[in-house]
Amino acid sequence: MVVGGGSGIGRGIALGLAGEGMRVVVADIDSGSAGAVRDEIVRRGGEAYASRVDATDRDSLAELAAGAARDLGSVHVLVNTVGVHTNAPLTTASEQLWAWFVEFHLMAAVRVVQAFLPLLRGHGDESHIVLTSSMAGLLALPAKQTGGTDTGVYTTLKHAVLGYGEMLRHELASEGIGVSVLCPGAVATNLVSTSARHRPERFGGPAPDPMAGRELPSDLLLSMMSDEAVGPIVVRGIRANRTYIITHPEMAGMVRARHQQLLEDFAFFSAT
């Protein structure tokens, strides 16, 4: 089951799981995109189903879970890639924008897990959950290091997903259910555009594409991974039951530097 599988990273993971011989349900708020990924899997010789789902709606998720039980019989792998992105400095972000990000990052992950946990537990075999955070869940970067985009609100919620995933891993380990947090670096997706197009009315409704006419820096474009390349990495992480799934290991130095700063502050306050 891949929730948010109609495009981008979700599409790549759906293709990766299908390539391992798994039957895949591709679920997305855009039913057309979900159907296109399903068809792509079928053309490659796999078995897939497509469903529309709104991850902010418990009834929609319950219907998705019931359909998965009907079509698959059991669910062994659950992947959530639902999220949104925009250019939003912390100091000017409205409460409405904060609510939008909380709904689509943290609460979507919580609802997806709650909807599918009975199915993951029900068959008695080992299962696995993958929740999508970001390299922004491991770092806190200024706009000059993110191609000129203010990612403050996004970073805050990706840190929340990381914490949720880590704690969920502890809670479910004794049940044979693994939990991994996917922390991708730059991946070629249309997340910003789809976020604007599908923003619900209660959060301001559809908005113009903030990326229209904007070119990303060449160094960022060169570092971008294709969405299909993410799939095999996620499969490898699931098989090894890794806590974190990393797409860009070359960023380890930046993470190390951040934690070094933390250790230096420990040392400062331990000095007498």
GROMACS .gro file of C-alpha atoms in nm:
model
  272
    1MET     CA    1   0.000   0.000   0.000
    2VAL     CA    2   0.148   0.333  -0.109
    3VAL     CA    3  -0.051   0.636   0.009
    4GLY     CA    4   0.048   0.934  -0.203
    5GLY     CA    5   0.169   0.702  -0.477
    6GLY     CA    6   0.037   0.892  -0.776
    7SER     CA    7   0.351   1.092  -0.845
    8GLY     CA    8   0.702   1.175  -0.731
    9ILE     CA    9   0.858   0.968  -0.455
   10GLY     CA   10   0.536   0.772  -0.404
   11ARG     CA   11   0.537   0.667  -0.769
   12GLY     CA   12   0.899   0.560  -0.743
   13ILE     CA   13   0.830   0.348  -0.435
   14ALA     CA   14   0.520   0.189  -0.591
   15LEU     CA   15   0.727   0.088  -0.895
   16GLY     CA   16   1.004  -0.040  -0.670
   17LEU     CA   17   0.772  -0.259  -0.463
   18ALA     CA   18   0.601  -0.393  -0.774
   19GLY     CA   19   0.942  -0.475  -0.918
   20GLU     CA   20   0.995  -0.705  -0.620
   21GLY     CA   21   0.681  -0.898  -0.711
   22MET     CA   22   0.451  -0.732  -0.460
   23ARG     CA   23   0.089  -0.654  -0.536
   24VAL     CA   24   0.058  -0.280  -0.489
   25VAL     CA   25  -0.232  -0.048  -0.416
   26VAL     CA   26  -0.152   0.301  -0.545
   27ALA     CA   27  -0.359   0.552  -0.351
   28ASP     CA   28  -0.364   0.925  -0.416
   29ILE     CA   29  -0.593   1.225  -0.388
   30ASP     CA   30  -0.558   1.251  -0.768
   31SER     CA   31  -0.731   0.938  -0.896
   32GLY     CA   32  -0.602   0.998  -1.248
   33SER     CA   33  -0.240   0.995  -1.132
   34ALA     CA   34  -0.300   0.684  -0.921
   35GLY     CA   35  -0.451   0.510  -1.222
   36ALA     CA   36  -0.158   0.608  -1.441
   37VAL     CA   37   0.093   0.453  -1.198
   38ARG     CA   38  -0.122   0.141  -1.170
   39ASP     CA   39  -0.124   0.109  -1.549
   40GLU     CA   40   0.251   0.161  -1.560
   41ILE     CA   41   0.301  -0.125  -1.315
   42VAL     CA   42   0.068  -0.353  -1.511
   43ARG     CA   43   0.253  -0.276  -1.837
   44ARG     CA   44   0.573  -0.386  -1.666
   45GLY     CA   45   0.415  -0.719  -1.573
   46GLY     CA   46   0.313  -0.639  -1.217
   47GLU     CA   47  -0.017  -0.645  -1.034
   48ALA     CA   48  -0.158  -0.319  -0.903
   49TYR     CA   49  -0.477  -0.143  -0.801
   50ALA     CA   50  -0.558   0.227  -0.790
   51SER     CA   51  -0.772   0.414  -0.538
   52ARG     CA   52  -0.853   0.773  -0.459
   53VAL     CA   53  -0.792   0.871  -0.099
   54ASP     CA   54  -0.795   1.187   0.109
   55ALA     CA   55  -0.545   1.136   0.390
   56THR     CA   56  -0.708   1.415   0.591
   57ASP     CA   57  -1.036   1.222   0.602
   58ARG     CA   58  -1.069   0.921   0.835
   59ASP     CA   59  -1.368   0.784   0.642
   60SER     CA   60  -1.174   0.798   0.317
   61LEU     CA   61  -0.884   0.609   0.475
   62ALA     CA   62  -1.120   0.353   0.629
   63GLU     CA   63  -1.268   0.291   0.285
   64LEU     CA   64  -0.918   0.253   0.141
   65ALA     CA   65  -0.823   0.001   0.410
   66ALA     CA   66  -1.141  -0.198   0.348
   67GLY     CA   67  -1.068  -0.204  -0.025
   68ALA     CA   68  -0.713  -0.322   0.038
   69ALA     CA   69  -0.840  -0.604   0.258
   70ARG     CA   70  -1.083  -0.702  -0.016
   71ASP     CA   71  -0.836  -0.682  -0.307
   72LEU     CA   72  -0.519  -0.804  -0.136
   73GLY     CA   73  -0.645  -1.008   0.156
   74SER     CA   74  -0.365  -0.872   0.377
   75VAL     CA   75  -0.124  -0.578   0.388
   76HIS     CA   76   0.243  -0.636   0.469
   77VAL     CA   77   0.399  -0.304   0.365
   78LEU     CA   78   0.248   0.040   0.429
   79VAL     CA   79   0.411   0.349   0.281
   80ASN     CA   80   0.296   0.705   0.345
   81THR     CA   81   0.434   0.981   0.124
   82VAL     CA   82   0.160   1.241   0.172
   83GLY     CA   83   0.296   1.591   0.217
   84VAL     CA   84   0.296   1.948   0.086
   85HIS     CA   85   0.562   2.208   0.018
   86THR     CA   86   0.573   2.580  -0.045
   87ASN     CA   87   0.798   2.882   0.008
   88ALA     CA   88   0.706   2.979   0.364
   89PRO     CA   89   0.931   3.167   0.609
   90LEU     CA   90   0.845   3.101   0.974
   91THR     CA   91   0.811   3.468   1.055
   92THR     CA   92   0.537   3.538   0.801
   93ALA     CA   93   0.355   3.201   0.783
   94SER     CA   94  -0.013   3.235   0.863
   95GLU     CA   95  -0.196   3.011   1.108
   96GLN     CA   96  -0.391   2.874   0.810
   97LEU     CA   97  -0.068   2.771   0.640
   98TRP     CA   98   0.056   2.607   0.961
   99ALA     CA   99  -0.270   2.412   0.985
  100TRP     CA  100  -0.232   2.295   0.623
  101PHE     CA  101   0.118   2.163   0.687
  102VAL     CA  102   0.024   1.996   1.016
  103GLU     CA  103  -0.267   1.818   0.846
  104PHE     CA  104  -0.073   1.694   0.544
  105HIS     CA  105   0.252   1.596   0.712
  106LEU     CA  106   0.203   1.489   1.072
  107MET     CA  107  -0.168   1.412   1.100
  108ALA     CA  108  -0.184   1.241   0.760
  109ALA     CA  109   0.089   1.003   0.879
  110VAL     CA  110  -0.093   0.941   1.207
  111ARG     CA  111  -0.425   0.873   1.033
  112VAL     CA  112  -0.274   0.643   0.770
  113VAL     CA  113  -0.104   0.433   1.038
  114GLN     CA  114  -0.419   0.415   1.250
  115ALA     CA  115  -0.628   0.309   0.951
  116PHE     CA  116  -0.395   0.028   0.845
  117LEU     CA  117  -0.249  -0.097   1.172
  118PRO     CA  118  -0.524  -0.359   1.219
  119LEU     CA  119  -0.440  -0.503   0.875
  120LEU     CA  120  -0.066  -0.506   0.950
  121ARG     CA  121  -0.133  -0.688   1.275
  122GLY     CA  122  -0.402  -0.919   1.145
  123HIS     CA  123  -0.203  -1.178   0.948
  124GLY     CA  124   0.061  -1.268   1.203
  125ASP     CA  125   0.354  -1.221   0.964
  126GLU     CA  126   0.619  -0.951   0.982
  127SER     CA  127   0.509  -0.614   0.842
  128HIS     CA  128   0.673  -0.283   0.771
  129ILE     CA  129   0.576   0.085   0.773
  130VAL     CA  130   0.764   0.357   0.585
  131LEU     CA  131   0.690   0.719   0.675
  132THR     CA  132   0.833   0.994   0.458
  133SER     CA  133   1.020   1.271   0.633
  134SER     CA  134   1.303   1.447   0.448
  135MET     CA  135   1.664   1.545   0.478
  136ALA     CA  136   1.492   1.854   0.622
  137GLY     CA  137   1.398   1.628   0.914
  138LEU     CA  138   1.769   1.581   0.988
  139LEU     CA  139   1.890   1.933   0.909
  140ALA     CA  140   1.774   2.293   0.947
  141LEU     CA  141   1.902   2.487   0.648
  142PRO     CA  142   1.872   2.857   0.561
  143ALA     CA  143   1.730   2.960   0.225
  144LYS     CA  144   2.077   3.019   0.078
  145GLN     CA  145   2.138   2.643   0.109
  146THR     CA  146   1.802   2.532  -0.032
  147GLY     CA  147   1.802   2.704  -0.369
  148GLY     CA  148   1.652   3.024  -0.230
  149THR     CA  149   1.343   2.857  -0.081
  150ASP     CA  150   1.237   2.928   0.278
  151THR     CA  151   1.166   2.582   0.419
  152GLY     CA  152   1.102   2.673   0.782
  153VAL     CA  153   0.747   2.540   0.809
  154TYR     CA  154   0.830   2.233   0.601
  155THR     CA  155   1.138   2.161   0.812
  156THR     CA  156   0.942   2.192   1.136
  157LEU     CA  157   0.684   1.936   1.027
  158LYS     CA  158   0.943   1.698   0.881
  159HIS     CA  159   1.114   1.698   1.221
  160ALA     CA  160   0.777   1.605   1.372
  161VAL     CA  161   0.735   1.312   1.130
  162LEU     CA  162   1.085   1.193   1.221
  163GLY     CA  163   1.000   1.191   1.592
  164TYR     CA  164   0.669   1.017   1.530
  165GLY     CA  165   0.835   0.747   1.321
  166GLU     CA  166   1.113   0.685   1.574
  167MET     CA  167   0.868   0.647   1.862
  168LEU     CA  168   0.634   0.430   1.655
  169ARG     CA  169   0.928   0.201   1.578
  170HIS     CA  170   0.988   0.151   1.951
  171GLU     CA  171   0.621   0.080   2.019
  172LEU     CA  172   0.570  -0.173   1.738
  173ALA     CA  173   0.902  -0.359   1.748
  174SER     CA  174   0.772  -0.630   1.981
  175GLU     CA  175   0.488  -0.705   1.736
  176GLY     CA  176   0.717  -0.777   1.443
  177ILE     CA  177   0.623  -0.454   1.269
  178GLY     CA  178   0.923  -0.255   1.151
  179VAL     CA  179   0.912   0.120   1.102
  180SER     CA  180   1.151   0.318   0.883
  181VAL     CA  181   1.163   0.693   0.827
  182LEU     CA  182   1.252   0.786   0.471
  183CYS     CA  183   1.473   1.096   0.461
  184PRO     CA  184   1.521   1.182   0.093
  185GLY     CA  185   1.744   1.456  -0.032
  186ALA     CA  186   1.672   1.634  -0.359
  187VAL     CA  187   1.441   1.425  -0.578
  188ALA     CA  188   1.290   1.538  -0.908
  189THR     CA  189   0.920   1.566  -0.820
  190ASN     CA  190   0.628   1.801  -0.878
  191LEU     CA  191   0.541   1.828  -0.507
  192VAL     CA  192   0.526   2.207  -0.497
  193SER     CA  193   0.294   2.220  -0.799
  194THR     CA  194   0.063   1.943  -0.679
  195SER     CA  195   0.054   2.097  -0.332
  196ALA     CA  196  -0.075   2.424  -0.476
  197ARG     CA  197  -0.324   2.252  -0.709
  198HIS     CA  198  -0.479   2.026  -0.444
  199ARG     CA  199  -0.483   2.262  -0.144
  200PRO     CA  200  -0.827   2.217   0.023
  201GLU     CA  201  -1.068   2.508   0.047
  202ARG     CA  202  -1.039   2.521   0.427
  203PHE     CA  203  -0.670   2.602   0.385
  204GLY     CA  204  -0.720   2.863   0.112
  205GLY     CA  205  -0.814   2.651  -0.189
  206PRO     CA  206  -0.609   2.586  -0.505
  207ALA     CA  207  -0.330   2.835  -0.560
  208PRO     CA  208  -0.108   2.937  -0.853
  209ASP     CA  209   0.198   2.720  -0.903
  210PRO     CA  210   0.478   2.897  -0.708
  211MET     CA  211   0.738   2.727  -0.928
  212ALA     CA  212   0.593   2.857  -1.255
  213GLY     CA  213   0.864   3.041  -1.447
  214ARG     CA  214   1.123   2.978  -1.176
  215GLU     CA  215   1.450   2.800  -1.245
  216LEU     CA  216   1.627   2.602  -0.975
  217PRO     CA  217   2.001   2.651  -0.925
  218SER     CA  218   2.211   2.427  -1.150
  219ASP     CA  219   2.393   2.262  -0.857
  220LEU     CA  220   2.059   2.160  -0.704
  221LEU     CA  221   1.937   2.021  -1.035
  222LEU     CA  222   2.255   1.818  -1.073
  223SER     CA  223   2.208   1.660  -0.729
  224MET     CA  224   1.847   1.562  -0.793
  225MET     CA  225   1.764   1.192  -0.802
  226SER     CA  226   1.488   1.051  -1.021
  227ASP     CA  227   1.179   0.928  -0.838
  228GLU     CA  228   1.228   0.577  -0.981
  229ALA     CA  229   1.575   0.560  -0.822
  230VAL     CA  230   1.417   0.601  -0.478
  231GLY     CA  231   1.216   0.277  -0.505
  232PRO     CA  232   1.507   0.027  -0.485
  233ILE     CA  233   1.660   0.224  -0.197
  234VAL     CA  234   1.336   0.197  -0.001
  235VAL     CA  235   1.310  -0.176  -0.076
  236ARG     CA  236   1.665  -0.222   0.054
  237GLY     CA  237   1.581  -0.028   0.370
  238ILE     CA  238   1.267  -0.233   0.435
  239ARG     CA  239   1.452  -0.563   0.391
  240ALA     CA  240   1.718  -0.455   0.642
  241ASN     CA  241   1.462  -0.294   0.878
  242ARG     CA  242   1.665   0.027   0.892
  243THR     CA  243   1.548   0.306   1.121
  244TYR     CA  244   1.628   0.567   0.856
  245ILE     CA  245   1.628   0.524   0.480
  246ILE     CA  246   1.878   0.761   0.318
  247THR     CA  247   1.878   0.848  -0.051
  248HIS     CA  248   2.176   1.086  -0.047
  249PRO     CA  249   2.447   0.945   0.184
  250GLU     CA  250   2.686   1.212   0.059
  251MET     CA  251   2.500   1.455   0.290
  252ALA     CA  252   2.631   1.275   0.599
  253GLY     CA  253   2.885   1.552   0.657
  254MET     CA  254   2.612   1.814   0.697
  255VAL     CA  255   2.425   1.596   0.946
  256ARG     CA  256   2.748   1.526   1.133
  257ALA     CA  257   2.821   1.899   1.156
  258ARG     CA  258   2.478   1.966   1.300
  259HIS     CA  259   2.522   1.702   1.568
  260GLN     CA  260   2.871   1.827   1.644
  261GLN     CA  261   2.720   2.165   1.726
  262LEU     CA  262   2.480   1.989   1.964
  263LEU     CA  263   2.767   1.803   2.132
  264GLU     CA  264   2.961   2.127   2.168
  265ASP     CA  265   2.666   2.280   2.351
  266PHE     CA  266   2.653   1.977   2.580
  267ALA     CA  267   3.021   2.029   2.650
  268PHE     CA  268   2.968   2.401   2.717
  269PHE     CA  269   2.697   2.340   2.975
  270SER     CA  270   2.880   2.052   3.139
  271ALA     CA  271   3.182   2.273   3.207
  272THR     CA  272   3.213   2.401   3.563
   0.00000   0.00000   0.00000
